[in-house]
Amino acid sequence: MKKGKRVFNGLALVKVLIYLFFALFLILPLLSVFLVSFTGQPVNLLGSLSDPAILSSTIEKFKGASLDAYQSIITSKGYFNSLVNSLQLAITVAVLVILICVPIAYGIARTTMPFKKTISALCTIPLIVPTFISAYAFILMFGRSGWVTAIYQKLGGDGMLIDPYSMAGIVIVQVFFFFPYALWPMVAAFKVSDITLEEASLNLGAKNWFTFIFVTFPLALPGIISSALLIFTVSFSDFGTPIILAPKALNLLVVEAYREIAGFYNWGGAAILTVVMVLVAAFFFWLQSLLTKGRNYGSVSGKPKIQRLNGHKGLTRVLSGYSFLIVFVPFLAMISIVIQSFATTWGKDFLPSGYTIKHYQTIFTSSLGNIQNSLILAFGALVLSVVIATFVSYFVVRQNSTKLDFVTNIPLIVPGIAFGIALIQTFNTAPLQLTGTALLLIIAYTIRRLPYMIRSTMGTMRAIKQDIEEAAINLGATPLTAAITIIGPLMLPGIAAGSLLVFITVIKETSISILIAPAEWAPMSLAIFQNILRGEYYTAAAMSVILVILVLILQAVANRVSKND
């Protein structure tokens, strides 16, 4: 009885609190936005539990519930077109990314391609750049006053080489800045497939191209399909690129959802678009898991430890040149941002008319608060993530809490703009009116990035033997004390790696920041976005450079931590 009481007062209580946290800030907002899609009006579930008047109003709203909002997806030309356009965009980007990445992945994994390390390093650039900054960079290059446009017109071209304010522009930006998400899984897929089958094909007289098409490619196909589904989900959920580049005539789901809630306060329209986004993302996330979970794509055992790489000079040089061409596009985009941040004026010419550092001086005098806000908010989300992830990993590994594991993975399938709308609809009224506060922003960051921290800490948790914990309990410590004082310190490597990943991704977060960040707590990402909308491009470029440098420093620290452990 005494032991059972100890467990309840310690770990069991923590477990209940974690469940309550996810129920209040994840499940309830998603449930609320789902109900609003039927009522067309805000539903205050929390208020209904504490105030009879609110409960009566909620009941009246439910009496008027209908499927009109769902019918509008089919009947409303705007809503239906936004869904179709979003699907077309995501499918197009996924297909193009796979076609672009296959040669690069093969070159890195299976050949002696020259400058392989340099190409691999350049492939990390798109990963550290927030999507709306990459969209802005393409405007600097291909916009009406872009330097690429200036070169194109001097060569005799008319208008713009590529119109960034179009579906094609959005596709190009997403392709060149999302391809690393597919590249590295595909590199792994090429590396793990059995090279002896290729050698057997070549020994039997097959040509290199024939062996690649009928042996190498099919062996890597599961990883390629998984990468395609991942890119589809990333593209479909992306908010930063469409909000900057999508013209008014081009309806996209994420943009329409933002406009409904931020521009028109149309709760019903925002809710139904949110539900559709979650359902589409969840379906493709489930499809990806279905193709990879519990499957073994190994071909033969006893694979040699050292694999002979393809050293054909013609092939490797072509692959190297092609790879440099692909990675050079995002590199030029970032160089354009850097040049813009130092320019006095820049437009209609290949280079700026002059250079200055006053844009950086402006940031450190008038926008220093935005930098501080980003660091404070990221640190707050980090502390909350560490506490929750540590205990979640403990419960999942030690107590096999599969339900808790499932709940903590839900944020992976919820687009940021959808989650932001759900939070606004849930916490904009009493009794828990958190909309417009830094606390809700920190909680939103935490839930969005918590799966990354949990995956990192869970791996470390599995490596810790249970007998160490049992020894502490046998010496009189409670399970909670043993978890905090014994298990916690042993999990520090996983916590450190996960912490840096959470911090980096929170610093870059766009959709949540734009939707729910209050003015006094505006982070750097929101300040850059607002500067772009106001036409303050030079200041936006300077702050973008500072944000990227900050992310680069954190990325370097993360690499150092991972190498040391």
Coordinates of C-alpha atoms in Angstrom, one line a residue:
M1 CA 0.0 0.0 0.0
K2 CA 2.8 2.4 1.0
K3 CA 4.7 1.7 -2.3
G4 CA 1.5 2.2 -4.3
K5 CA 1.0 5.5 -2.6
R6 CA 4.5 6.6 -3.4
V7 CA 4.1 5.8 -7.1
F8 CA 0.8 7.7 -7.2
N9 CA 2.1 10.8 -5.5
G10 CA 5.2 10.8 -7.7
L11 CA 5.4 9.5 -11.2
A12 CA 1.7 8.8 -11.5
L13 CA 0.9 12.4 -10.7
V14 CA 3.4 13.7 -13.2
K15 CA 1.9 11.4 -15.8
V16 CA -1.6 12.7 -15.1
L17 CA -0.3 16.3 -15.4
I18 CA 1.3 15.5 -18.8
Y19 CA -1.9 14.0 -20.1
L20 CA -3.8 17.1 -18.8
F21 CA -1.3 19.4 -20.6
F22 CA -1.9 17.6 -23.9
A23 CA -5.6 17.4 -23.4
L24 CA -5.9 21.1 -22.7
F25 CA -3.5 22.5 -25.3
L26 CA -3.6 20.0 -28.1
I27 CA -6.7 17.7 -28.0
L28 CA -9.2 20.4 -26.9
P29 CA -8.1 23.0 -29.5
L30 CA -8.4 20.4 -32.3
L31 CA -11.7 19.2 -31.0
S32 CA -13.0 22.8 -30.7
V33 CA -12.0 23.7 -34.2
F34 CA -13.6 20.5 -35.4
L35 CA -16.9 21.5 -33.7
V36 CA -16.7 25.0 -35.1
S37 CA -16.6 23.5 -38.6
F38 CA -20.2 22.3 -37.9
T39 CA -21.5 25.3 -36.0
G40 CA -19.9 28.1 -38.0
Q41 CA -19.4 30.0 -34.7
P42 CA -16.8 29.9 -31.9
V43 CA -17.5 27.2 -29.3
N44 CA -16.2 27.8 -25.8
L45 CA -15.9 24.3 -24.3
L46 CA -13.9 25.5 -21.3
G47 CA -16.4 28.2 -20.5
S48 CA -19.3 25.8 -20.8
L49 CA -17.9 23.8 -17.9
S50 CA -17.8 26.8 -15.6
D51 CA -20.5 29.2 -16.7
P52 CA -24.2 28.1 -17.1
A53 CA -24.8 31.0 -19.5
I54 CA -21.9 30.0 -21.8
L55 CA -23.2 26.4 -21.6
S56 CA -26.6 27.5 -22.7
S57 CA -25.1 29.5 -25.6
T58 CA -23.0 26.5 -26.6
I59 CA -26.0 24.3 -26.7
E60 CA -27.9 26.7 -28.9
K61 CA -25.0 26.8 -31.3
F62 CA -24.9 23.0 -31.5
K63 CA -28.7 23.0 -32.3
G64 CA -27.8 25.0 -35.4
A65 CA -25.0 22.6 -36.4
S66 CA -24.9 21.5 -40.0
L67 CA -22.8 20.2 -42.8
D68 CA -23.0 23.5 -44.7
A69 CA -19.3 24.2 -44.2
Y70 CA -18.2 20.9 -45.6
Q71 CA -20.6 21.3 -48.5
S72 CA -18.9 24.7 -49.2
I73 CA -15.7 22.9 -49.8
I74 CA -17.3 21.3 -52.8
T75 CA -19.7 24.0 -53.8
S76 CA -17.7 27.1 -53.0
K77 CA -15.4 27.7 -55.9
G78 CA -12.8 29.5 -53.8
Y79 CA -12.5 26.8 -51.1
F80 CA -12.5 23.9 -53.6
N81 CA -9.9 25.6 -55.8
S82 CA -7.7 26.3 -52.8
L83 CA -7.8 22.6 -52.0
V84 CA -7.1 21.5 -55.5
N85 CA -4.3 24.1 -55.9
S86 CA -2.7 23.0 -52.7
L87 CA -2.8 19.3 -53.7
Q88 CA -1.4 20.2 -57.2
L89 CA 1.4 22.2 -55.6
A90 CA 2.4 19.5 -53.1
I91 CA 2.3 16.7 -55.7
T92 CA 4.3 18.8 -58.3
V93 CA 6.9 19.7 -55.7
A94 CA 7.2 16.1 -54.4
V95 CA 7.7 14.7 -58.0
L96 CA 10.2 17.4 -59.0
V97 CA 12.2 17.0 -55.7
I98 CA 12.5 13.2 -56.2
L99 CA 13.6 13.7 -59.8
I100 CA 16.2 16.3 -58.8
C101 CA 17.5 14.3 -55.8
V102 CA 17.9 10.9 -57.3
P103 CA 21.2 11.8 -59.2
I104 CA 22.6 13.7 -56.2
A105 CA 21.7 11.0 -53.7
Y106 CA 23.3 8.3 -56.0
G107 CA 26.4 10.4 -56.4
I108 CA 26.9 10.9 -52.7
A109 CA 26.1 7.4 -51.7
R110 CA 27.5 5.2 -54.5
T111 CA 30.2 7.1 -56.4
T112 CA 33.5 8.8 -55.9
M113 CA 32.0 12.1 -57.0
P114 CA 34.4 15.0 -56.7
F115 CA 33.7 17.6 -54.0
K116 CA 31.3 15.3 -52.3
K117 CA 31.9 17.0 -48.8
T118 CA 31.5 20.5 -50.2
I119 CA 28.2 19.5 -52.0
S120 CA 26.9 17.9 -48.8
A121 CA 27.7 21.0 -46.8
L122 CA 26.0 23.3 -49.3
C123 CA 22.9 21.0 -49.1
T124 CA 22.4 22.1 -45.5
I125 CA 21.8 25.8 -46.5
P126 CA 18.1 25.3 -47.3
L127 CA 17.6 23.6 -44.0
I128 CA 18.6 26.6 -41.9
V129 CA 16.6 29.2 -43.9
P130 CA 13.0 30.0 -42.9
T131 CA 10.7 29.5 -45.9
F132 CA 9.5 33.1 -46.1
I133 CA 13.1 34.3 -46.2
S134 CA 13.8 32.0 -49.1
A135 CA 10.7 33.3 -50.9
Y136 CA 11.9 36.9 -50.4
A137 CA 15.4 35.9 -51.7
F138 CA 13.8 34.7 -54.9
I139 CA 12.1 38.0 -55.3
L140 CA 15.5 39.7 -55.0
M141 CA 16.7 37.4 -57.8
F142 CA 13.7 37.0 -60.1
G143 CA 11.4 39.9 -59.2
R144 CA 10.7 42.9 -61.4
S145 CA 13.8 44.6 -60.0
G146 CA 15.8 41.4 -59.4
W147 CA 19.4 41.1 -60.5
V148 CA 18.6 37.9 -62.5
T149 CA 15.9 39.9 -64.3
A150 CA 18.3 42.7 -65.0
I151 CA 20.7 40.3 -66.6
Y152 CA 17.9 38.6 -68.6
Q153 CA 16.7 41.9 -69.9
K154 CA 20.2 43.1 -70.9
L155 CA 20.6 39.9 -72.9
G156 CA 17.5 40.8 -74.9
G157 CA 14.8 39.2 -72.8
D158 CA 11.4 40.8 -72.2
G159 CA 9.8 41.0 -68.7
M160 CA 10.9 38.5 -66.1
L161 CA 12.7 35.2 -66.7
I162 CA 10.6 33.6 -64.0
D163 CA 7.6 35.2 -62.3
P164 CA 8.0 34.6 -58.6
Y165 CA 4.5 35.7 -57.9
S166 CA 2.9 32.6 -59.4
M167 CA 2.4 28.9 -58.9
A168 CA 5.5 28.3 -60.8
G169 CA 7.5 30.6 -58.5
I170 CA 6.2 28.9 -55.4
V171 CA 7.0 25.5 -56.9
I172 CA 10.6 26.6 -57.7
V173 CA 11.2 28.0 -54.2
Q174 CA 9.9 24.9 -52.5
V175 CA 11.8 22.6 -54.7
F176 CA 15.2 24.3 -54.1
F177 CA 14.6 24.8 -50.4
F178 CA 12.9 21.5 -49.5
F179 CA 15.0 19.0 -51.5
P180 CA 17.4 18.3 -48.5
Y181 CA 14.4 16.8 -46.6
A182 CA 14.2 14.1 -49.3
L183 CA 17.9 14.0 -50.2
W184 CA 19.3 12.5 -47.0
P185 CA 16.8 9.7 -46.6
M186 CA 17.4 8.8 -50.2
V187 CA 21.2 8.8 -49.6
A188 CA 20.6 6.4 -46.8
A189 CA 18.3 4.2 -49.0
F190 CA 21.1 4.0 -51.7
K191 CA 23.7 3.2 -49.0
V192 CA 21.8 0.3 -47.3
S193 CA 20.8 -1.5 -50.5
D194 CA 23.0 -4.4 -51.5
I195 CA 25.7 -3.4 -53.9
T196 CA 26.6 -7.0 -54.7
L197 CA 23.4 -7.3 -56.8
E198 CA 24.7 -4.4 -58.9
E199 CA 28.1 -6.1 -59.3
A200 CA 26.4 -9.3 -60.3
S201 CA 24.3 -7.5 -63.0
L202 CA 27.5 -5.8 -64.4
N203 CA 29.4 -9.1 -64.3
L204 CA 26.6 -10.7 -66.4
G205 CA 27.1 -8.0 -69.1
A206 CA 24.5 -5.4 -68.2
K207 CA 25.3 -1.8 -68.9
N208 CA 25.6 0.8 -66.1
W209 CA 22.4 2.5 -67.1
F210 CA 20.5 -0.8 -67.3
T211 CA 21.8 -1.8 -63.8
F212 CA 20.8 1.5 -62.3
I213 CA 17.2 1.4 -63.7
F214 CA 16.5 -2.3 -63.0
V215 CA 18.6 -3.1 -60.0
T216 CA 19.8 0.0 -58.0
F217 CA 16.7 2.1 -58.3
P218 CA 14.2 -0.6 -57.3
L219 CA 16.3 -1.4 -54.2
A220 CA 16.1 2.2 -53.1
L221 CA 12.5 2.6 -54.1
P222 CA 11.0 2.3 -50.6
G223 CA 13.1 5.1 -49.3
I224 CA 12.4 7.2 -52.4
I225 CA 8.6 6.8 -51.9
S226 CA 8.9 7.6 -48.3
S227 CA 10.8 10.8 -49.2
A228 CA 8.2 11.8 -51.7
L229 CA 5.4 11.5 -49.2
L230 CA 7.4 13.5 -46.7
I231 CA 8.0 16.3 -49.2
F232 CA 4.3 16.3 -50.1
T233 CA 3.4 16.9 -46.4
V234 CA 6.1 19.6 -46.0
S235 CA 4.9 21.4 -49.1
F236 CA 1.3 21.1 -48.4
S237 CA 1.8 22.5 -44.8
D238 CA 4.2 25.3 -45.8
F239 CA 2.9 28.7 -44.9
G240 CA 6.0 31.0 -45.4
T241 CA 6.4 30.6 -49.2
P242 CA 2.8 31.0 -50.3
I243 CA 2.1 34.0 -47.9
I244 CA 4.9 35.9 -49.6
L245 CA 4.6 34.8 -53.2
A246 CA 1.0 33.7 -53.8
P247 CA -1.0 36.3 -55.8
K248 CA -4.6 37.1 -54.9
A249 CA -5.9 35.1 -57.8
L250 CA -4.1 31.9 -56.6
N251 CA -6.1 30.3 -53.8
L252 CA -4.1 28.0 -51.5
L253 CA -5.4 26.3 -48.4
V254 CA -2.9 27.7 -45.9
V255 CA -3.2 31.2 -47.2
E256 CA -7.0 31.1 -47.3
A257 CA -7.1 29.8 -43.8
Y258 CA -4.9 32.6 -42.6
R259 CA -7.0 35.2 -44.4
E260 CA -10.3 33.8 -43.0
I261 CA -9.1 34.1 -39.4
A262 CA -6.8 37.2 -39.6
G263 CA -8.6 39.2 -42.2
F264 CA -12.3 38.3 -42.0
Y265 CA -12.6 36.7 -38.6
N266 CA -14.7 34.0 -40.4
W267 CA -14.5 31.3 -37.7
G268 CA -16.5 28.7 -39.7
G269 CA -14.4 29.1 -42.9
A270 CA -11.1 29.0 -40.9
A271 CA -12.3 25.9 -39.0
I272 CA -13.3 23.9 -42.1
L273 CA -10.0 24.8 -43.8
T274 CA -8.2 23.8 -40.7
V275 CA -9.9 20.4 -40.5
V276 CA -9.2 19.7 -44.2
M277 CA -5.5 20.6 -43.7
V278 CA -5.2 18.2 -40.7
L279 CA -7.0 15.4 -42.5
V280 CA -4.9 15.7 -45.7
A281 CA -1.7 15.9 -43.7
A282 CA -2.7 13.0 -41.4
F283 CA -3.6 10.8 -44.4
F284 CA -0.2 11.2 -46.1
F285 CA 1.6 10.9 -42.8
W286 CA -0.2 7.6 -42.2
L287 CA 0.6 6.5 -45.7
Q288 CA 4.3 7.2 -45.2
S289 CA 4.2 5.3 -41.9
L290 CA 2.4 2.4 -43.6
L291 CA 5.1 2.1 -46.2
T292 CA 8.0 2.1 -43.7
K293 CA 6.8 0.7 -40.4
G294 CA 7.7 -2.9 -39.6
R295 CA 9.0 -3.6 -43.1
N296 CA 12.4 -5.1 -44.0
Y297 CA 13.8 -4.2 -47.4
G298 CA 17.1 -6.0 -46.9
S299 CA 18.0 -8.2 -49.8
V300 CA 20.8 -10.5 -48.6
S301 CA 22.8 -11.0 -45.5
G302 CA 26.6 -11.1 -45.2
K303 CA 27.1 -7.9 -47.1
P304 CA 30.8 -6.9 -47.4
K305 CA 31.8 -4.1 -45.0
I306 CA 33.6 -2.1 -47.7
Q307 CA 31.6 -1.4 -50.8
R308 CA 33.3 -0.5 -54.1
L309 CA 32.1 2.9 -55.3
N310 CA 31.5 3.7 -58.9
G311 CA 34.6 5.7 -60.0
H312 CA 33.7 6.2 -63.7
K313 CA 35.2 9.7 -64.4
G314 CA 32.6 10.8 -66.9
L315 CA 29.7 9.8 -64.7
T316 CA 31.2 11.3 -61.5
R317 CA 32.1 14.6 -63.1
V318 CA 28.6 14.9 -64.6
L319 CA 27.0 14.2 -61.2
S320 CA 29.3 16.6 -59.5
G321 CA 28.5 19.4 -62.0
Y322 CA 24.8 18.7 -61.8
S323 CA 24.9 18.7 -57.9
F324 CA 26.7 22.0 -57.8
L325 CA 24.1 23.5 -60.2
I326 CA 21.3 22.4 -57.9
V327 CA 22.9 23.5 -54.6
F328 CA 24.2 26.8 -56.1
V329 CA 20.6 28.1 -56.5
P330 CA 19.8 28.4 -52.8
F331 CA 23.4 29.6 -52.2
L332 CA 22.9 32.4 -54.6
A333 CA 19.6 33.2 -53.0
M334 CA 21.2 33.6 -49.6
I335 CA 24.1 35.7 -51.1
S336 CA 21.4 38.0 -52.5
I337 CA 20.0 38.5 -49.0
V338 CA 23.4 39.3 -47.7
I339 CA 24.1 41.9 -50.5
Q340 CA 20.7 43.4 -50.0
S341 CA 21.4 43.9 -46.3
F342 CA 24.4 46.1 -47.1
A343 CA 23.0 47.9 -50.1
T344 CA 22.0 51.6 -50.1
T345 CA 19.7 51.0 -53.1
W346 CA 19.4 48.0 -55.4
G347 CA 17.2 47.6 -58.4
K348 CA 17.3 47.2 -62.1
D349 CA 21.1 46.7 -61.9
F350 CA 23.3 43.7 -61.4
L351 CA 24.9 45.2 -58.2
P352 CA 23.7 47.8 -55.7
S353 CA 24.5 51.5 -56.3
G354 CA 26.3 51.6 -52.9
Y355 CA 26.9 49.9 -49.6
T356 CA 26.2 50.8 -46.0
I357 CA 25.9 49.2 -42.5
K358 CA 23.1 51.5 -41.4
H359 CA 20.5 48.7 -41.8
Y360 CA 22.3 46.7 -39.1
Q361 CA 22.6 49.8 -37.0
T362 CA 18.8 50.3 -37.3
I363 CA 18.2 46.7 -36.2
F364 CA 20.4 46.9 -33.1
T365 CA 18.8 50.2 -32.1
S366 CA 15.1 49.7 -32.9
S367 CA 14.7 46.0 -33.3
L368 CA 16.9 44.6 -30.6
G369 CA 13.8 43.7 -28.7
N370 CA 12.7 41.3 -31.4
I371 CA 16.0 39.4 -31.1
Q372 CA 15.7 39.3 -27.4
N373 CA 12.0 38.1 -27.7
S374 CA 13.1 35.2 -30.0
L375 CA 15.8 34.1 -27.5
I376 CA 13.5 34.4 -24.5
L377 CA 10.5 32.6 -26.2
A378 CA 12.8 29.9 -27.5
F379 CA 14.4 29.4 -24.1
G380 CA 10.9 29.2 -22.5
A381 CA 9.8 26.6 -25.0
L382 CA 13.1 24.7 -24.5
V383 CA 12.7 24.5 -20.7
L384 CA 9.1 23.2 -21.1
S385 CA 10.1 20.8 -23.8
V386 CA 13.0 19.3 -21.7
V387 CA 10.7 18.7 -18.7
I388 CA 7.9 17.1 -20.7
A389 CA 10.1 15.1 -23.1
T390 CA 12.2 13.6 -20.3
F391 CA 9.2 12.3 -18.5
V392 CA 7.4 11.2 -21.6
S393 CA 10.5 9.2 -22.7
Y394 CA 10.6 7.6 -19.3
F395 CA 6.9 6.6 -19.4
V396 CA 7.1 5.3 -23.0
V397 CA 10.3 3.2 -22.5
R398 CA 9.9 2.1 -18.9
Q399 CA 6.1 1.7 -18.7
N400 CA 5.3 1.1 -22.4
S401 CA 2.8 4.0 -22.5
T402 CA 1.8 3.6 -26.1
K403 CA -1.1 6.0 -25.8
L404 CA 1.2 8.8 -24.5
D405 CA 3.6 8.1 -27.4
F406 CA 0.7 8.4 -29.8
V407 CA -0.6 11.7 -28.3
T408 CA 2.9 13.3 -28.4
N409 CA 3.2 12.5 -32.1
I410 CA 0.0 14.2 -33.1
P411 CA 1.7 17.6 -33.7
L412 CA 3.7 16.0 -36.5
I413 CA 0.5 15.8 -38.6
V414 CA -1.0 19.2 -37.7
P415 CA 0.2 22.1 -40.0
G416 CA 1.4 25.1 -38.0
I417 CA -1.2 27.4 -39.5
A418 CA -4.0 24.9 -38.5
F419 CA -2.7 24.5 -35.0
G420 CA -2.5 28.3 -34.6
I421 CA -6.1 28.8 -35.7
A422 CA -7.2 26.0 -33.3
L423 CA -5.4 27.7 -30.3
I424 CA -6.9 31.1 -31.2
Q425 CA -10.4 29.7 -31.3
T426 CA -10.0 27.9 -28.0
F427 CA -8.3 30.4 -25.8
N428 CA -9.7 33.8 -27.0
T429 CA -12.4 34.0 -24.2
A430 CA -12.7 33.3 -20.5
P431 CA -12.1 31.3 -18.4
L432 CA -8.7 30.7 -19.9
Q433 CA -8.1 33.7 -22.2
L434 CA -4.5 33.2 -23.3
T435 CA -4.7 34.5 -26.9
G436 CA -2.3 37.5 -27.2
T437 CA 0.0 36.3 -24.4
A438 CA 3.6 35.1 -24.5
L439 CA 2.5 32.1 -22.5
L440 CA 0.3 30.7 -25.3
L441 CA 3.1 31.3 -27.8
I442 CA 5.6 29.4 -25.7
I443 CA 3.1 26.5 -25.3
A444 CA 2.4 26.5 -29.0
Y445 CA 6.2 26.4 -29.8
T446 CA 6.6 23.6 -27.2
I447 CA 3.9 21.3 -28.6
R448 CA 4.9 21.9 -32.2
R449 CA 8.6 20.9 -31.6
L450 CA 8.1 18.5 -28.7
P451 CA 8.2 15.4 -31.0
Y452 CA 11.8 16.3 -32.0
M453 CA 12.9 16.4 -28.3
I454 CA 11.1 13.2 -27.5
R455 CA 12.7 11.3 -30.3
S456 CA 16.1 12.4 -29.1
T457 CA 15.6 11.7 -25.4
M458 CA 13.9 8.4 -26.1
G459 CA 16.9 7.0 -27.8
T460 CA 19.1 7.8 -24.8
M461 CA 16.5 6.5 -22.5
R462 CA 16.5 3.1 -24.1
A463 CA 20.3 2.9 -23.6
I464 CA 20.0 3.3 -19.8
K465 CA 19.7 0.0 -17.9
Q466 CA 16.9 -0.3 -15.5
D467 CA 19.0 -1.9 -12.7
I468 CA 20.6 1.5 -12.0
E469 CA 17.2 3.0 -11.2
E470 CA 16.1 -0.1 -9.2
A471 CA 19.2 0.2 -7.1
A472 CA 18.3 3.7 -6.1
I473 CA 14.7 2.6 -5.2
N474 CA 16.0 -0.3 -3.1
L475 CA 18.1 2.2 -1.2
G476 CA 15.0 4.1 -0.2
A477 CA 14.5 6.6 -3.1
T478 CA 11.0 7.1 -4.5
P479 CA 10.5 6.3 -8.2
L480 CA 10.1 10.0 -8.9
T481 CA 13.3 10.9 -7.1
A482 CA 15.2 8.1 -8.9
A483 CA 13.9 9.3 -12.2
I484 CA 15.0 12.9 -11.5
T485 CA 18.3 12.3 -9.8
I486 CA 19.5 9.1 -11.5
I487 CA 17.8 8.9 -15.0
G488 CA 17.8 12.6 -15.7
P489 CA 21.6 13.2 -15.5
L490 CA 22.2 10.0 -17.6
M491 CA 19.8 11.4 -20.3
L492 CA 21.8 14.7 -20.7
P493 CA 23.4 13.8 -24.0
G494 CA 20.0 13.2 -25.6
I495 CA 18.5 16.2 -23.9
A496 CA 21.4 18.4 -25.1
A497 CA 21.0 17.2 -28.8
G498 CA 17.2 17.6 -28.7
S499 CA 17.4 21.0 -26.9
L500 CA 19.5 22.5 -29.7
L501 CA 17.2 21.1 -32.4
V502 CA 14.1 22.5 -30.5
F503 CA 15.9 25.9 -30.1
I504 CA 16.8 26.1 -33.7
T505 CA 13.4 25.2 -35.1
V506 CA 11.6 27.6 -32.7
I507 CA 13.9 30.5 -33.7
K508 CA 12.8 29.8 -37.3
E509 CA 9.1 29.2 -36.6
T510 CA 6.9 31.3 -38.9
S511 CA 3.2 30.3 -39.0
I512 CA 2.6 30.2 -35.3
S513 CA 4.5 33.4 -34.7
I514 CA 2.6 35.3 -37.4
L515 CA -0.8 34.1 -36.1
I516 CA -0.6 34.4 -32.3
A517 CA 2.5 36.4 -31.3
P518 CA 1.5 39.6 -29.5
A519 CA 3.1 42.9 -30.6
E520 CA 5.1 43.3 -27.4
W521 CA 6.5 39.8 -27.9
A522 CA 7.1 39.8 -31.6
P523 CA 10.0 37.5 -32.5
M524 CA 12.5 38.0 -35.3
S525 CA 10.5 35.9 -37.8
L526 CA 7.4 38.0 -37.3
A527 CA 9.4 41.3 -37.5
I528 CA 11.0 40.2 -40.8
F529 CA 7.6 39.2 -42.2
Q530 CA 6.1 42.6 -41.2
N531 CA 9.1 44.5 -42.7
I532 CA 8.6 42.7 -46.0
L533 CA 4.9 43.5 -46.0
R534 CA 5.7 47.2 -45.2
G535 CA 8.2 47.3 -48.0
E536 CA 11.2 47.8 -45.6
Y537 CA 13.2 45.3 -47.6
Y538 CA 16.7 46.4 -46.6
T539 CA 15.9 46.1 -42.9
A540 CA 14.2 42.8 -43.5
A541 CA 17.3 41.5 -45.3
A542 CA 19.6 42.6 -42.5
M543 CA 17.4 40.9 -39.8
S544 CA 17.2 37.8 -42.0
V545 CA 21.0 37.6 -42.1
I546 CA 21.1 37.9 -38.3
L547 CA 18.5 35.2 -37.9
V548 CA 20.4 32.8 -40.3
I549 CA 23.7 33.5 -38.5
L550 CA 22.1 32.8 -35.2
V551 CA 20.7 29.5 -36.6
L552 CA 24.1 28.7 -38.0
I553 CA 25.8 29.2 -34.7
L554 CA 23.3 26.9 -33.0
Q555 CA 23.7 24.4 -35.8
A556 CA 27.4 24.3 -35.3
V557 CA 26.9 23.8 -31.5
A558 CA 24.5 20.9 -32.3
N559 CA 27.1 19.3 -34.6
R560 CA 29.8 19.6 -32.0
V561 CA 27.5 18.0 -29.4
S562 CA 26.6 15.1 -31.7
K563 CA 30.2 14.5 -32.6
N564 CA 31.3 14.5 -29.0
D565 CA 28.7 11.9 -28.2

